[in-house]
GROMACS .gro file of C-alpha atoms in nm:
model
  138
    1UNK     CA    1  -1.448  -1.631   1.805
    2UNK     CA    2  -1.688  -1.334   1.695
    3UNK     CA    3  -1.989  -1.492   1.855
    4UNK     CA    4  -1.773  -1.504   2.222
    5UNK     CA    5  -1.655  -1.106   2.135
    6UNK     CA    6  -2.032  -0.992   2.067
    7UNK     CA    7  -2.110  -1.143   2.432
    8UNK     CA    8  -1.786  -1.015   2.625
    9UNK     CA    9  -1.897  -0.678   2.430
   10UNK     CA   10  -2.211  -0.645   2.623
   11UNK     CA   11  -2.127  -0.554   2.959
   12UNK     CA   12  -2.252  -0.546   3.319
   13UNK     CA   13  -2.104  -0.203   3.450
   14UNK     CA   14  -2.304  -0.255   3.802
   15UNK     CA   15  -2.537  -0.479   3.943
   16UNK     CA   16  -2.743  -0.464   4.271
   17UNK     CA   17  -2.967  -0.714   4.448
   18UNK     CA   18  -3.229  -0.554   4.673
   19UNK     CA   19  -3.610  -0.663   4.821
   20UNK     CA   20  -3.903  -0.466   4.685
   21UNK     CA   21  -4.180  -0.472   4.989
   22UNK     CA   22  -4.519  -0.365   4.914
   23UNK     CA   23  -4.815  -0.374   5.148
   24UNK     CA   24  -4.992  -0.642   4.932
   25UNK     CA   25  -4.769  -0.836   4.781
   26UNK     CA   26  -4.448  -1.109   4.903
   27UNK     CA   27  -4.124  -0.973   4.864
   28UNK     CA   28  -4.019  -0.949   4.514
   29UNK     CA   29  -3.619  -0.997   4.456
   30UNK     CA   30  -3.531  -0.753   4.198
   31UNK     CA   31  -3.203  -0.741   4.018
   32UNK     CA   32  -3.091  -0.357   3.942
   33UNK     CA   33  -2.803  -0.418   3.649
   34UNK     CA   34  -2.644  -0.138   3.443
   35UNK     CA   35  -2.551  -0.283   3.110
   36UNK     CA   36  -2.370  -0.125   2.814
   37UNK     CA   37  -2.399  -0.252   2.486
   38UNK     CA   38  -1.981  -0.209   2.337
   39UNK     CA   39  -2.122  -0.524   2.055
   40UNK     CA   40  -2.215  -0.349   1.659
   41UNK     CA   41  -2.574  -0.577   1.768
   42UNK     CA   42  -2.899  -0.397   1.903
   43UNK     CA   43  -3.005  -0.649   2.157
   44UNK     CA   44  -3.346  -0.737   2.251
   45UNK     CA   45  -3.300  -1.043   2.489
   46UNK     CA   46  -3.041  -1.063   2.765
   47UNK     CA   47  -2.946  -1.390   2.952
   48UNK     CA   48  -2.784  -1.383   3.266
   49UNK     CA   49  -2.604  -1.581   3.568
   50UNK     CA   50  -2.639  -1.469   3.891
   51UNK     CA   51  -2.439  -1.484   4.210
   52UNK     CA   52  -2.510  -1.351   4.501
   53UNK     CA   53  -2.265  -1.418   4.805
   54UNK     CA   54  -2.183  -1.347   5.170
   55UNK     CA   55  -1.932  -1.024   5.244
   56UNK     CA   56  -1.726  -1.183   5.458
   57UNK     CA   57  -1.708  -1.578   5.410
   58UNK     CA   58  -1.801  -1.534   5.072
   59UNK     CA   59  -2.093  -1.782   5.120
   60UNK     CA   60  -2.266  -1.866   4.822
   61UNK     CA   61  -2.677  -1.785   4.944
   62UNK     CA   62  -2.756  -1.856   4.556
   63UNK     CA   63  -2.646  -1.886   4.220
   64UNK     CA   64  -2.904  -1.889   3.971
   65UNK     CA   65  -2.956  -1.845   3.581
   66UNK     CA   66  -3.220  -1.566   3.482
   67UNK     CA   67  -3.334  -1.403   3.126
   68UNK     CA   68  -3.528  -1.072   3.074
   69UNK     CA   69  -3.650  -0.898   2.744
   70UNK     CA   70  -3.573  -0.532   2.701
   71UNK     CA   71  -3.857  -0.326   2.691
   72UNK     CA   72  -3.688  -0.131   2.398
   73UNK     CA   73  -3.406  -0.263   2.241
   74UNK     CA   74  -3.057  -0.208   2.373
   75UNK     CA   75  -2.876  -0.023   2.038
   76UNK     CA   76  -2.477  -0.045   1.979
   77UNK     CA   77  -2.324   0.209   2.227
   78UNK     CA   78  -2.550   0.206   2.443
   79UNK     CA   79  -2.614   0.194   2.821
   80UNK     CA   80  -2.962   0.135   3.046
   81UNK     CA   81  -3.044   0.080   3.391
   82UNK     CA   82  -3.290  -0.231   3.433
   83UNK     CA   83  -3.478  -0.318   3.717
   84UNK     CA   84  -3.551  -0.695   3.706
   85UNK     CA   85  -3.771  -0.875   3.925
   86UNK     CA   86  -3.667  -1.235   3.956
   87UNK     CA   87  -3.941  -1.406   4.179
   88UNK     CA   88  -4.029  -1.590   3.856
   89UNK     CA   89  -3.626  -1.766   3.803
   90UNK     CA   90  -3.546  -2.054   4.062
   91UNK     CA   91  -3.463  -1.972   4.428
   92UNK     CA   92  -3.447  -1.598   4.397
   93UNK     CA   93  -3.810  -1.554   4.560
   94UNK     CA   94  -3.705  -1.744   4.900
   95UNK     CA   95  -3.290  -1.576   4.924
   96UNK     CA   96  -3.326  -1.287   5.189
   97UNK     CA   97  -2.947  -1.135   5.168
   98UNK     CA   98  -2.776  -1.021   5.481
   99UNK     CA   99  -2.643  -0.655   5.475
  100UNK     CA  100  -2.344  -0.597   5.250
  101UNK     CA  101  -2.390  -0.878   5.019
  102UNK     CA  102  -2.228  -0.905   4.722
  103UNK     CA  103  -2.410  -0.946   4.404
  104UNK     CA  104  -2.214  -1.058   4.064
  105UNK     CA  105  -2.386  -1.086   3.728
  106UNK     CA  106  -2.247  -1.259   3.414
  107UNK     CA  107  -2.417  -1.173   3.055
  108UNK     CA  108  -2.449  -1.583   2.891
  109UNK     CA  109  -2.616  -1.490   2.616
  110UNK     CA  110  -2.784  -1.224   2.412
  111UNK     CA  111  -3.065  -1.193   2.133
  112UNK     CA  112  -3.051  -0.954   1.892
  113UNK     CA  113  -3.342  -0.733   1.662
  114UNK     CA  114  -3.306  -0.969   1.381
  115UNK     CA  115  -3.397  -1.289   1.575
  116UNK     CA  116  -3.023  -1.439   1.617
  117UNK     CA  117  -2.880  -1.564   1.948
  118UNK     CA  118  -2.536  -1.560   2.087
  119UNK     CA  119  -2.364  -1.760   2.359
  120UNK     CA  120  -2.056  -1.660   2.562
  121UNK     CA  121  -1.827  -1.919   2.352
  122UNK     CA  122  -2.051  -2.129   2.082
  123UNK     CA  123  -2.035  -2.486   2.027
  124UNK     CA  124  -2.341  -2.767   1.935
  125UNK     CA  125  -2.302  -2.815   2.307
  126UNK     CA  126  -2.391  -2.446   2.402
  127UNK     CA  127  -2.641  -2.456   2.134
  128UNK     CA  128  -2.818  -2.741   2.321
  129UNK     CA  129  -2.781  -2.532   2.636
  130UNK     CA  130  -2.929  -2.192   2.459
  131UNK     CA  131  -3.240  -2.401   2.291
  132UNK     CA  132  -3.281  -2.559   2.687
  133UNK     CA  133  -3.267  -2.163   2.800
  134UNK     CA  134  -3.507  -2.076   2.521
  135UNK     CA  135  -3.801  -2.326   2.670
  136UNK     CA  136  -3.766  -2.261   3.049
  137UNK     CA  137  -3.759  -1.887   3.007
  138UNK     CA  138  -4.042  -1.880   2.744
   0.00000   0.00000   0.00000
């Protein structure tokens, strides 16, 4: 039960899904989340499931798993802006979003300054799941 409140503590307050466009470069999909940190954890490592979905039909265009390290840790109270890009995570390179899109973000999992991870609710089977995150996304 504590390991499921530390991840419910951390928070997505917003998250947007937008193309960056450069002249000499593809398209990079970048994720722009607002998270707050409401855990008594300084986090250093932030897993995350992705959704991002038609306005109207609520057409699923992907729905994706993606990790990124913060550049400095996230400390208890808490709250950043993070620009992620997620060419690098599964189908997110290829998705070009129609206008009005909605874009939902989950927090799975967090990593904290003193090398411990946490999964939304912990069991030997999420345990398999976080050591199988661990190796793609390293």
């Amino acid at each position: 039960m504590a390991v499921k409140s530390k991840t419910c503590a951390v928070k997505v307050l917003n998250a947007e899904f937008y193309k960056q466009y450069t002249s000499d470069t593809l398209p990079i999909s970048t994720a722009k989340l607002t998270i707050k940190n409401e855990s008594t954890c300084t986090i250093t490592k932030i897993y995350c499931k992705g959704k991002l979905t038609t306005h109207n039909t609520n057409t699923v265009l992907i729905e994706d798993s993606f990790s990124f390290d913060l550049a400095s840790s996230l400390a208890p109270g808490e709250q950043n802006i993070y620009d992620i890009p997620l060419n690098s995570f599964g189908g997110w390179a290829k998705v070009f979003p129609p206008d009005l899109s909605v874009f939902c973000v989950v927090i799975d999992g967090i990593e904290t300054t003193d090398g411990k991870a946490f999964v939304s609710s912990f069991s030997s089977k999420d345990q398999k799941r976080l050591d199988k995150l661990k190796k793609k996304y390293t």
